[in-house]
Amino acid sequence: MDALLLARAQFAFTVSFHFIFPAFSIGLASFLMVLEAMWLRTGSGLYANLYRYWLKIFAVVFGMGVVSGIVMSYQFGTNWSVFSAKAGPIIGPLMAYEVMTAFFLEAGFLGVMLFGISKVGPRLHFFATCMVALGTLISATWIISVNSWMQTPAGYAINADGQFVPAGSWLPIIFNPSFPYRLVHTVIAAFLTTSLVVGAVGAWHLLKDRANAGARKMFSMAMWMVAIAAPIQILVGDAHGLNTLEHQPVKVLAMEGDYQPSPEGAPLILFGLPDNDAAKVHGEVSIPRIGSLILKHDPNAPLPGLTDYPRELWPPTPVVFWSFRIMVGLGMAMLGLGALGLLARVRKKLYAWRWLHRAALAMGPAGFIAVIAGWVTTEVGRQPFTVYGLLRTAQSASPLHAPALAASLLAFVIVYFFAFGAGTYYILRLMAKPPQPHEAEPERLPQHAAGITPAAAAVRRLPGEH
């Protein structure tokens, strides 16, 4: 394994590990906002207790997301210094905007959200929850803008030093051609990921105690979200695919496994073994003309093949081909789960069909697997470029030796699985406990300042609690 491949593997490992946590925290922050809004609207202690139940989980997930994200910033300088030097005038400010807007907003209100339930008024606390939820969405917006610019660069010029710099306004850079599709697709994926986890936790506790009010409520809310978001995600994914076909046709052809041109309509290859060397899919199982129907909305529309493009522009097709199918397959499974949930609701069996609860429990990790598979499709499909069509990955890496990269990659694997494995185990322990009628607040650490010992604060009960 050469240094370039090890550098790519290291970044792929850390970003994949990191992406699990924002994919959960983005949706979970919005879920908490909805729970607190329902508590304020109805005064029901059920929503307040569910809020406190998921707030403890959110605190751990958010913390692990922040810690795992810091590492990637350093890797830009250590492993990808040439990329940083050339793309820094555009990438650097965008990431700085994310820190100055989203991170500061989240940090400013997170303490109030976590520890202020009995310290501030309910409306102020709800405002803090809304600001944290908004901060997660703003953070996603800036990060997706950075990644989208690398996929579909726009609004740039190249200076005398070979650096990408803004060619006037920042708006074409931020709102580049793939940005809106990628942002909506990613945020809905985060909502689906959270709803599947919430649904799985609710299903787990319903299988143990069908009468648990908290489990019933969280399962019902999750099934509503899956039923609504899954079909919307399929429509957004279709629009995103059409946009990718326009700006990154080689990526789409690799996703579809279309090596040869199809002048009279491309088939939809369901399964097979892509082979870049032979430029064919071995043992393919396909449906005639459906590929053109999906990509062009016309079954007879011609489509090019990978052989129409130079081989040095091809990505690793087998990886992209299979990661895309994993993502789509899980998306169809989510659609099916949402439909089953609607059927059970119509027949008034939402809390009685144990096989539905088992299906929801099995689908709990599906959102995480789908977002990682989608991320692999996007990033591996962009190869051999870091800035698509302009800067190759081989030209972006730092001049490091393979042994140093191998040692650091091994260290990352050991530390990540130990530290974040422990955090994940703790999260699962929290989820294994059923929601209680009087859910405890997160533990508060005492704060001391210059000889002042704060007096014990009076505990104010939430409306609807007894």
Short mmCIF file of C-alpha atoms in Angstrom, two decimals:
data_model
loop_
_atom_site.label_atom_id
_atom_site.label_comp_id
_atom_site.label_asym_id
_atom_site.label_seq_id
_atom_site.Cartn_x
_atom_site.Cartn_y
_atom_site.Cartn_z
CA MET A 1 0.00 0.00 0.00
CA ASP A 2 1.48 3.33 -1.04
CA ALA A 3 1.30 6.59 0.89
CA LEU A 4 -1.53 8.01 -1.22
CA LEU A 5 -3.79 5.03 -0.64
CA LEU A 6 -3.02 5.07 3.10
CA ALA A 7 -3.79 8.80 3.31
CA ARG A 8 -7.10 8.22 1.56
CA ALA A 9 -7.90 5.27 3.83
CA GLN A 10 -7.12 7.31 6.93
CA PHE A 11 -9.38 10.18 5.91
CA ALA A 12 -12.12 7.76 4.81
CA PHE A 13 -11.98 6.01 8.19
CA THR A 14 -12.11 9.18 10.27
CA VAL A 15 -14.80 10.91 8.19
CA SER A 16 -16.99 7.80 8.13
CA PHE A 17 -16.67 7.42 11.90
CA HIS A 18 -17.41 11.12 12.38
CA PHE A 19 -20.38 11.26 10.02
CA ILE A 20 -22.30 8.75 12.15
CA PHE A 21 -22.68 11.29 14.96
CA PRO A 22 -23.80 14.42 13.03
CA ALA A 23 -26.22 12.23 11.05
CA PHE A 24 -27.81 11.40 14.41
CA SER A 25 -27.43 14.72 16.24
CA ILE A 26 -28.94 16.83 13.40
CA GLY A 27 -32.16 14.85 13.46
CA LEU A 28 -32.16 14.35 17.23
CA ALA A 29 -31.85 18.10 17.91
CA SER A 30 -34.91 18.74 15.73
CA PHE A 31 -36.75 15.86 17.44
CA LEU A 32 -36.02 17.42 20.83
CA MET A 33 -37.32 20.75 19.53
CA VAL A 34 -40.59 19.08 18.49
CA LEU A 35 -40.92 17.31 21.85
CA GLU A 36 -40.45 20.53 23.78
CA ALA A 37 -42.84 22.39 21.48
CA MET A 38 -45.49 19.73 22.13
CA TRP A 39 -44.85 19.97 25.86
CA LEU A 40 -45.37 23.77 25.78
CA ARG A 41 -48.46 23.40 23.61
CA THR A 42 -50.17 20.59 25.52
CA GLY A 43 -48.66 20.81 28.99
CA SER A 44 -48.33 17.02 28.95
CA GLY A 45 -45.60 15.63 31.17
CA LEU A 46 -45.23 12.75 28.70
CA TYR A 47 -43.46 15.02 26.22
CA ALA A 48 -41.33 16.55 28.98
CA ASN A 49 -40.18 13.13 30.13
CA LEU A 50 -39.39 12.02 26.58
CA TYR A 51 -37.44 15.24 26.11
CA ARG A 52 -35.32 14.50 29.15
CA TYR A 53 -34.86 10.87 28.08
CA TRP A 54 -33.47 11.80 24.66
CA LEU A 55 -31.60 14.87 25.92
CA LYS A 56 -29.10 12.68 27.79
CA ILE A 57 -28.49 10.67 24.62
CA PHE A 58 -28.14 13.83 22.55
CA ALA A 59 -25.50 15.20 24.93
CA VAL A 60 -23.27 12.14 24.45
CA VAL A 61 -23.81 11.98 20.68
CA PHE A 62 -23.10 15.70 20.25
CA GLY A 63 -19.90 15.47 22.29
CA MET A 64 -18.58 12.52 20.31
CA GLY A 65 -19.43 14.28 17.06
CA VAL A 66 -17.43 17.36 18.03
CA VAL A 67 -14.39 15.36 19.17
CA SER A 68 -14.33 13.11 16.10
CA GLY A 69 -14.65 16.13 13.78
CA ILE A 70 -11.60 17.95 15.15
CA VAL A 71 -9.26 15.25 13.84
CA MET A 72 -10.27 15.81 10.22
CA SER A 73 -9.28 19.47 10.31
CA TYR A 74 -5.75 18.50 11.28
CA GLN A 75 -5.57 15.96 8.48
CA PHE A 76 -6.00 18.72 5.92
CA GLY A 77 -2.65 20.07 7.07
CA THR A 78 -0.83 16.82 7.79
CA ASN A 79 -1.93 14.50 4.97
CA TRP A 80 -3.37 16.89 2.36
CA SER A 81 -1.16 19.97 2.57
CA VAL A 82 -1.02 20.51 -1.20
CA PHE A 83 -4.82 20.48 -1.37
CA SER A 84 -4.93 22.91 1.56
CA ALA A 85 -2.46 25.23 -0.13
CA LYS A 86 -4.30 25.25 -3.45
CA ALA A 87 -7.93 25.19 -2.27
CA GLY A 88 -7.43 26.91 1.09
CA PRO A 89 -8.52 30.40 -0.08
CA ILE A 90 -11.99 28.93 -0.73
CA ILE A 91 -12.27 25.97 1.63
CA GLY A 92 -10.76 27.77 4.64
CA PRO A 93 -13.22 30.69 4.83
CA LEU A 94 -16.23 28.41 4.32
CA MET A 95 -15.16 26.19 7.22
CA ALA A 96 -14.43 29.28 9.31
CA TYR A 97 -17.96 30.53 8.65
CA GLU A 98 -19.25 27.21 9.98
CA VAL A 99 -17.33 27.75 13.23
CA MET A 100 -18.34 31.41 13.60
CA THR A 101 -22.03 30.81 12.97
CA ALA A 102 -23.09 27.26 13.74
CA PHE A 103 -20.54 26.16 16.34
CA PHE A 104 -20.71 29.37 18.36
CA LEU A 105 -24.52 29.27 18.23
CA GLU A 106 -24.60 25.66 19.42
CA ALA A 107 -21.98 26.27 22.12
CA GLY A 108 -23.78 29.36 23.37
CA PHE A 109 -27.12 27.64 23.93
CA LEU A 110 -26.08 24.03 24.56
CA GLY A 111 -25.44 24.64 28.25
CA VAL A 112 -28.87 26.22 28.71
CA MET A 113 -30.45 23.33 26.82
CA LEU A 114 -28.66 20.62 28.83
CA PHE A 115 -28.70 22.10 32.32
CA GLY A 116 -31.27 24.89 32.33
CA ILE A 117 -34.58 23.03 32.53
CA SER A 118 -35.05 23.99 36.18
CA LYS A 119 -33.00 27.22 35.95
CA VAL A 120 -34.71 29.31 33.28
CA GLY A 121 -38.26 29.82 32.07
CA PRO A 122 -39.80 27.22 29.75
CA ARG A 123 -39.98 29.59 26.77
CA LEU A 124 -36.35 30.63 27.12
CA HIS A 125 -35.35 26.99 27.41
CA PHE A 126 -37.35 26.17 24.28
CA PHE A 127 -35.58 29.04 22.51
CA ALA A 128 -32.23 27.50 23.48
CA THR A 129 -33.33 24.13 22.11
CA CYS A 130 -34.40 25.80 18.85
CA MET A 131 -31.04 27.56 18.55
CA VAL A 132 -29.13 24.31 19.03
CA ALA A 133 -31.31 22.61 16.40
CA LEU A 134 -30.79 25.57 14.08
CA GLY A 135 -27.05 25.43 14.73
CA THR A 136 -26.86 21.80 13.64
CA LEU A 137 -28.62 22.68 10.38
CA ILE A 138 -26.39 25.70 9.76
CA SER A 139 -23.33 23.55 10.41
CA ALA A 140 -24.57 21.01 7.87
CA THR A 141 -25.18 23.82 5.39
CA TRP A 142 -21.60 25.09 5.46
CA ILE A 143 -20.00 21.63 5.41
CA ILE A 144 -22.21 20.51 2.53
CA SER A 145 -21.36 23.73 0.69
CA VAL A 146 -17.65 22.91 1.02
CA ASN A 147 -18.11 19.36 -0.18
CA SER A 148 -20.44 20.39 -3.01
CA TRP A 149 -17.94 22.95 -4.26
CA MET A 150 -15.33 20.20 -4.44
CA GLN A 151 -17.82 18.14 -6.46
CA THR A 152 -19.09 20.95 -8.73
CA PRO A 153 -16.62 23.86 -8.46
CA ALA A 154 -17.99 27.25 -9.49
CA GLY A 155 -17.28 30.95 -8.96
CA TYR A 156 -13.50 30.48 -8.77
CA ALA A 157 -10.41 31.79 -10.50
CA ILE A 158 -6.84 30.46 -10.39
CA ASN A 159 -4.17 32.94 -9.34
CA ALA A 160 -0.50 33.07 -10.32
CA ASP A 161 0.41 30.63 -7.52
CA GLY A 162 -2.04 28.01 -8.80
CA GLN A 163 -4.51 28.60 -5.97
CA PHE A 164 -8.30 28.57 -6.28
CA VAL A 165 -9.58 32.01 -5.26
CA PRO A 166 -13.03 33.64 -5.45
CA ALA A 167 -13.74 35.25 -8.82
CA GLY A 168 -15.72 38.10 -7.29
CA SER A 169 -18.86 37.15 -5.34
CA TRP A 170 -18.94 34.26 -2.88
CA LEU A 171 -22.52 33.37 -3.80
CA PRO A 172 -21.65 31.14 -6.80
CA ILE A 173 -19.15 29.32 -4.59
CA ILE A 174 -21.55 28.73 -1.71
CA PHE A 175 -24.59 27.99 -3.89
CA ASN A 176 -22.74 25.86 -6.43
CA PRO A 177 -24.72 23.64 -8.83
CA SER A 178 -24.98 20.53 -6.64
CA PHE A 179 -25.33 22.30 -3.27
CA PRO A 180 -29.14 22.51 -2.88
CA TYR A 181 -29.68 18.87 -3.90
CA ARG A 182 -26.90 17.57 -1.68
CA LEU A 183 -28.03 19.64 1.32
CA VAL A 184 -31.66 18.55 1.19
CA HIS A 185 -30.68 14.93 0.55
CA THR A 186 -28.28 14.93 3.52
CA VAL A 187 -30.64 16.63 5.98
CA ILE A 188 -33.52 14.30 5.13
CA ALA A 189 -31.11 11.38 5.54
CA ALA A 190 -30.28 12.68 9.03
CA PHE A 191 -33.99 12.93 9.90
CA LEU A 192 -34.58 9.39 8.63
CA THR A 193 -31.58 8.09 10.57
CA THR A 194 -32.90 9.61 13.79
CA SER A 195 -36.47 8.44 13.22
CA LEU A 196 -35.27 4.87 12.66
CA VAL A 197 -33.25 4.93 15.88
CA VAL A 198 -36.14 6.43 17.85
CA GLY A 199 -38.50 3.90 16.29
CA ALA A 200 -36.15 1.04 17.15
CA VAL A 201 -35.88 2.16 20.78
CA GLY A 202 -39.65 2.52 21.01
CA ALA A 203 -40.11 -0.91 19.43
CA TRP A 204 -37.61 -2.48 21.85
CA HIS A 205 -39.56 -1.23 24.85
CA LEU A 206 -42.95 -2.07 23.30
CA LEU A 207 -41.82 -5.66 22.89
CA LYS A 208 -41.15 -5.70 26.63
CA ASP A 209 -44.11 -3.60 27.80
CA ARG A 210 -46.83 -2.71 25.30
CA ALA A 211 -48.46 -0.36 27.79
CA ASN A 212 -45.43 1.95 28.27
CA ALA A 213 -46.78 5.38 27.32
CA GLY A 214 -43.38 6.85 26.47
CA ALA A 215 -42.48 3.94 24.19
CA ARG A 216 -45.85 4.19 22.44
CA LYS A 217 -45.47 7.91 21.82
CA MET A 218 -41.89 7.76 20.52
CA PHE A 219 -42.71 4.79 18.27
CA SER A 220 -45.75 6.58 16.83
CA MET A 221 -43.81 9.78 16.14
CA ALA A 222 -40.95 7.85 14.54
CA MET A 223 -43.26 5.87 12.25
CA TRP A 224 -44.92 9.12 11.11
CA MET A 225 -41.50 10.55 10.25
CA VAL A 226 -40.39 7.46 8.33
CA ALA A 227 -43.68 7.33 6.40
CA ILE A 228 -43.38 11.01 5.40
CA ALA A 229 -39.63 11.38 4.86
CA ALA A 230 -38.84 8.13 3.00
CA PRO A 231 -40.88 8.88 -0.17
CA ILE A 232 -39.69 12.50 -0.14
CA GLN A 233 -36.10 11.27 0.06
CA ILE A 234 -36.63 9.06 -3.00
CA LEU A 235 -37.89 12.06 -5.00
CA VAL A 236 -34.99 14.23 -3.78
CA GLY A 237 -32.55 11.44 -4.61
CA ASP A 238 -33.94 11.28 -8.15
CA ALA A 239 -33.44 15.04 -8.60
CA HIS A 240 -29.94 14.77 -7.12
CA GLY A 241 -29.13 11.97 -9.55
CA LEU A 242 -30.22 14.05 -12.53
CA ASN A 243 -28.03 16.91 -11.32
CA THR A 244 -25.08 14.54 -10.89
CA LEU A 245 -25.61 13.14 -14.38
CA GLU A 246 -25.36 16.68 -15.73
CA HIS A 247 -22.20 17.69 -13.85
CA GLN A 248 -20.47 14.36 -13.04
CA PRO A 249 -21.60 11.87 -15.70
CA VAL A 250 -18.70 9.47 -15.08
CA LYS A 251 -19.77 9.07 -11.45
CA VAL A 252 -23.34 8.19 -12.45
CA LEU A 253 -22.19 5.71 -15.10
CA ALA A 254 -20.02 4.01 -12.47
CA MET A 255 -22.97 3.91 -10.07
CA GLU A 256 -25.09 2.25 -12.74
CA GLY A 257 -22.34 -0.03 -14.04
CA ASP A 258 -22.83 1.27 -17.60
CA TYR A 259 -19.52 0.55 -19.28
CA GLN A 260 -20.87 0.47 -22.82
CA PRO A 261 -22.98 3.20 -24.46
CA SER A 262 -26.70 2.52 -24.90
CA PRO A 263 -27.96 4.39 -28.00
CA GLU A 264 -31.48 2.95 -27.70
CA GLY A 265 -32.00 3.07 -23.95
CA ALA A 266 -29.84 1.84 -21.06
CA PRO A 267 -30.79 -1.15 -18.91
CA LEU A 268 -31.05 -1.00 -15.13
CA ILE A 269 -28.36 -3.34 -13.83
CA LEU A 270 -29.63 -4.72 -10.53
CA PHE A 271 -26.69 -6.93 -9.60
CA GLY A 272 -23.38 -8.07 -11.02
CA LEU A 273 -19.62 -7.84 -10.61
CA PRO A 274 -18.18 -4.72 -12.28
CA ASP A 275 -14.72 -5.10 -13.78
CA ASN A 276 -12.87 -1.96 -14.85
CA ASP A 277 -10.15 -3.93 -16.60
CA ALA A 278 -12.61 -5.84 -18.78
CA ALA A 279 -15.00 -2.84 -19.01
CA LYS A 280 -18.04 -5.01 -18.27
CA VAL A 281 -20.28 -6.27 -15.47
CA HIS A 282 -19.90 -10.01 -15.06
CA GLY A 283 -23.07 -12.00 -14.41
CA GLU A 284 -25.30 -8.95 -14.58
CA VAL A 285 -29.01 -9.13 -13.79
CA SER A 286 -30.67 -6.23 -15.58
CA ILE A 287 -34.01 -4.85 -16.76
CA PRO A 288 -33.97 -3.39 -20.30
CA ARG A 289 -34.45 0.37 -20.75
CA ILE A 290 -35.27 1.09 -17.10
CA GLY A 291 -31.89 2.79 -16.59
CA SER A 292 -32.77 5.42 -19.19
CA LEU A 293 -36.25 5.77 -17.67
CA ILE A 294 -34.71 6.58 -14.28
CA LEU A 295 -31.88 8.82 -15.50
CA LYS A 296 -33.62 10.52 -18.42
CA HIS A 297 -37.29 9.86 -17.63
CA ASP A 298 -37.50 8.35 -21.12
CA PRO A 299 -36.99 4.58 -21.65
CA ASN A 300 -35.64 5.14 -25.17
CA ALA A 301 -33.21 7.96 -24.32
CA PRO A 302 -29.58 7.21 -25.30
CA LEU A 303 -26.93 7.15 -22.58
CA PRO A 304 -23.13 7.16 -22.93
CA GLY A 305 -20.92 4.55 -21.33
CA LEU A 306 -17.72 4.71 -19.32
CA THR A 307 -15.84 3.66 -22.47
CA ASP A 308 -16.78 7.04 -23.96
CA TYR A 309 -14.46 8.67 -21.40
CA PRO A 310 -10.70 8.20 -20.86
CA ARG A 311 -9.91 5.41 -18.41
CA GLU A 312 -7.86 7.75 -16.24
CA LEU A 313 -11.14 9.52 -15.36
CA TRP A 314 -12.88 6.36 -14.16
CA PRO A 315 -13.47 5.95 -10.42
CA PRO A 316 -13.15 2.55 -8.70
CA THR A 317 -16.41 1.33 -10.23
CA PRO A 318 -17.00 -1.81 -8.06
CA VAL A 319 -16.96 0.26 -4.85
CA VAL A 320 -19.32 2.93 -6.22
CA PHE A 321 -21.60 0.33 -7.84
CA TRP A 322 -22.18 -1.62 -4.62
CA SER A 323 -22.28 1.29 -2.17
CA PHE A 324 -24.98 2.89 -4.30
CA ARG A 325 -27.05 -0.30 -4.25
CA ILE A 326 -26.72 -0.62 -0.49
CA MET A 327 -28.00 2.94 -0.09
CA VAL A 328 -30.91 2.48 -2.51
CA GLY A 329 -31.82 -0.92 -1.10
CA LEU A 330 -32.01 0.43 2.43
CA GLY A 331 -34.03 3.39 1.14
CA MET A 332 -36.59 0.98 -0.31
CA ALA A 333 -36.66 -0.88 3.01
CA MET A 334 -37.37 2.41 4.82
CA LEU A 335 -40.20 3.11 2.39
CA GLY A 336 -41.62 -0.33 3.12
CA LEU A 337 -41.36 0.17 6.89
CA GLY A 338 -43.18 3.51 6.61
CA ALA A 339 -45.95 1.89 4.55
CA LEU A 340 -46.33 -0.93 7.08
CA GLY A 341 -46.52 1.63 9.87
CA LEU A 342 -49.33 3.46 8.05
CA LEU A 343 -51.18 0.17 7.49
CA ALA A 344 -50.87 -0.73 11.16
CA ARG A 345 -52.09 2.75 12.14
CA VAL A 346 -55.13 2.51 9.86
CA ARG A 347 -55.98 -0.92 11.28
CA LYS A 348 -55.36 0.35 14.83
CA LYS A 349 -52.60 -2.24 15.35
CA LEU A 350 -49.60 0.09 15.66
CA TYR A 351 -48.86 -1.07 19.20
CA ALA A 352 -50.09 -4.66 18.75
CA TRP A 353 -48.19 -5.99 15.72
CA ARG A 354 -45.10 -7.45 17.30
CA TRP A 355 -43.64 -8.38 13.90
CA LEU A 356 -43.80 -4.65 12.99
CA HIS A 357 -41.92 -3.85 16.20
CA ARG A 358 -39.29 -6.46 15.34
CA ALA A 359 -38.96 -5.02 11.84
CA ALA A 360 -38.53 -1.52 13.25
CA LEU A 361 -35.92 -2.82 15.70
CA ALA A 362 -34.00 -4.51 12.89
CA MET A 363 -34.09 -1.28 10.85
CA GLY A 364 -32.59 0.76 13.70
CA PRO A 365 -29.02 0.84 12.27
CA ALA A 366 -30.22 1.13 8.64
CA GLY A 367 -29.97 4.92 8.55
CA PHE A 368 -26.32 4.92 9.61
CA ILE A 369 -25.43 2.26 7.04
CA ALA A 370 -27.30 4.16 4.32
CA VAL A 371 -25.61 7.52 5.01
CA ILE A 372 -22.16 5.90 5.06
CA ALA A 373 -22.94 4.06 1.81
CA GLY A 374 -24.14 7.34 0.27
CA TRP A 375 -21.01 9.13 1.45
CA VAL A 376 -18.83 6.41 -0.08
CA THR A 377 -20.75 6.71 -3.34
CA THR A 378 -20.23 10.47 -3.41
CA GLU A 379 -16.57 10.54 -2.43
CA VAL A 380 -15.23 7.46 -4.20
CA GLY A 381 -17.28 8.41 -7.26
CA ARG A 382 -15.44 11.75 -7.37
CA GLN A 383 -12.09 10.03 -7.82
CA PRO A 384 -9.50 10.54 -9.20
CA PHE A 385 -10.09 14.19 -8.18
CA THR A 386 -10.31 16.16 -4.95
CA VAL A 387 -11.64 19.21 -6.82
CA TYR A 388 -13.62 17.57 -9.59
CA GLY A 389 -12.01 17.89 -12.99
CA LEU A 390 -9.39 20.38 -11.73
CA LEU A 391 -7.17 18.92 -9.00
CA ARG A 392 -6.28 15.26 -8.84
CA THR A 393 -6.07 13.34 -5.58
CA ALA A 394 -2.54 12.23 -6.42
CA GLN A 395 -1.53 15.91 -6.69
CA SER A 396 -3.20 16.86 -3.38
CA ALA A 397 -1.39 14.69 -0.85
CA SER A 398 1.44 15.69 1.45
CA PRO A 399 4.91 14.24 0.74
CA LEU A 400 4.70 11.61 3.48
CA HIS A 401 6.09 8.10 3.67
CA ALA A 402 3.87 5.03 3.87
CA PRO A 403 5.18 3.74 7.25
CA ALA A 404 4.27 7.00 9.00
CA LEU A 405 0.77 6.96 7.54
CA ALA A 406 0.30 3.29 8.35
CA ALA A 407 1.30 3.88 11.98
CA SER A 408 -1.05 6.85 12.39
CA LEU A 409 -3.91 4.94 10.69
CA LEU A 410 -3.41 2.03 13.08
CA ALA A 411 -3.40 4.45 16.02
CA PHE A 412 -6.65 6.02 14.81
CA VAL A 413 -8.32 2.62 14.47
CA ILE A 414 -7.31 1.56 17.99
CA VAL A 415 -8.22 4.85 19.68
CA TYR A 416 -11.47 5.34 17.79
CA PHE A 417 -12.79 1.87 18.47
CA PHE A 418 -11.81 2.07 22.12
CA ALA A 419 -13.04 5.61 22.87
CA PHE A 420 -16.07 5.80 20.62
CA GLY A 421 -16.88 2.16 21.21
CA ALA A 422 -17.18 2.97 24.91
CA GLY A 423 -19.35 5.99 24.10
CA THR A 424 -21.58 3.94 21.84
CA TYR A 425 -21.92 1.27 24.52
CA TYR A 426 -22.99 3.95 27.00
CA ILE A 427 -25.58 5.29 24.52
CA LEU A 428 -27.00 1.80 24.05
CA ARG A 429 -27.19 1.41 27.83
CA LEU A 430 -29.21 4.63 28.02
CA MET A 431 -31.50 3.45 25.23
CA ALA A 432 -32.01 0.08 26.92
CA LYS A 433 -33.65 1.78 29.90
CA PRO A 434 -37.37 2.37 29.32
CA PRO A 435 -38.67 5.96 29.47
CA GLN A 436 -39.99 6.64 32.95
CA PRO A 437 -42.90 8.86 34.04
CA HIS A 438 -40.44 11.09 35.94
CA GLU A 439 -37.28 10.99 33.86
CA ALA A 440 -34.24 12.41 35.70
CA GLU A 441 -32.36 15.43 34.36
CA PRO A 442 -28.76 15.05 33.11
CA GLU A 443 -26.29 15.29 35.97
CA ARG A 444 -25.01 18.81 36.61
CA LEU A 445 -21.44 19.41 37.71
CA PRO A 446 -21.12 22.13 40.35
CA GLN A 447 -19.52 25.35 39.12
CA HIS A 448 -17.38 27.37 41.57
CA ALA A 449 -16.07 30.88 41.10
CA ALA A 450 -13.51 32.71 43.29
CA GLY A 451 -14.67 31.54 46.71
CA ILE A 452 -18.38 31.74 45.93
CA THR A 453 -20.34 28.60 46.70
CA PRO A 454 -23.70 28.73 44.92
CA ALA A 455 -26.71 27.93 47.05
CA ALA A 456 -28.95 25.04 46.06
CA ALA A 457 -31.49 26.20 43.52
CA ALA A 458 -35.14 25.49 44.01
CA VAL A 459 -36.37 22.78 41.66
CA ARG A 460 -39.33 23.91 39.56
CA ARG A 461 -41.60 21.19 38.24
CA LEU A 462 -42.56 21.24 34.61
CA PRO A 463 -46.23 21.75 33.76
CA GLY A 464 -48.02 18.43 33.58
CA GLU A 465 -45.64 16.70 36.02
CA HIS A 466 -46.86 15.39 39.37
#
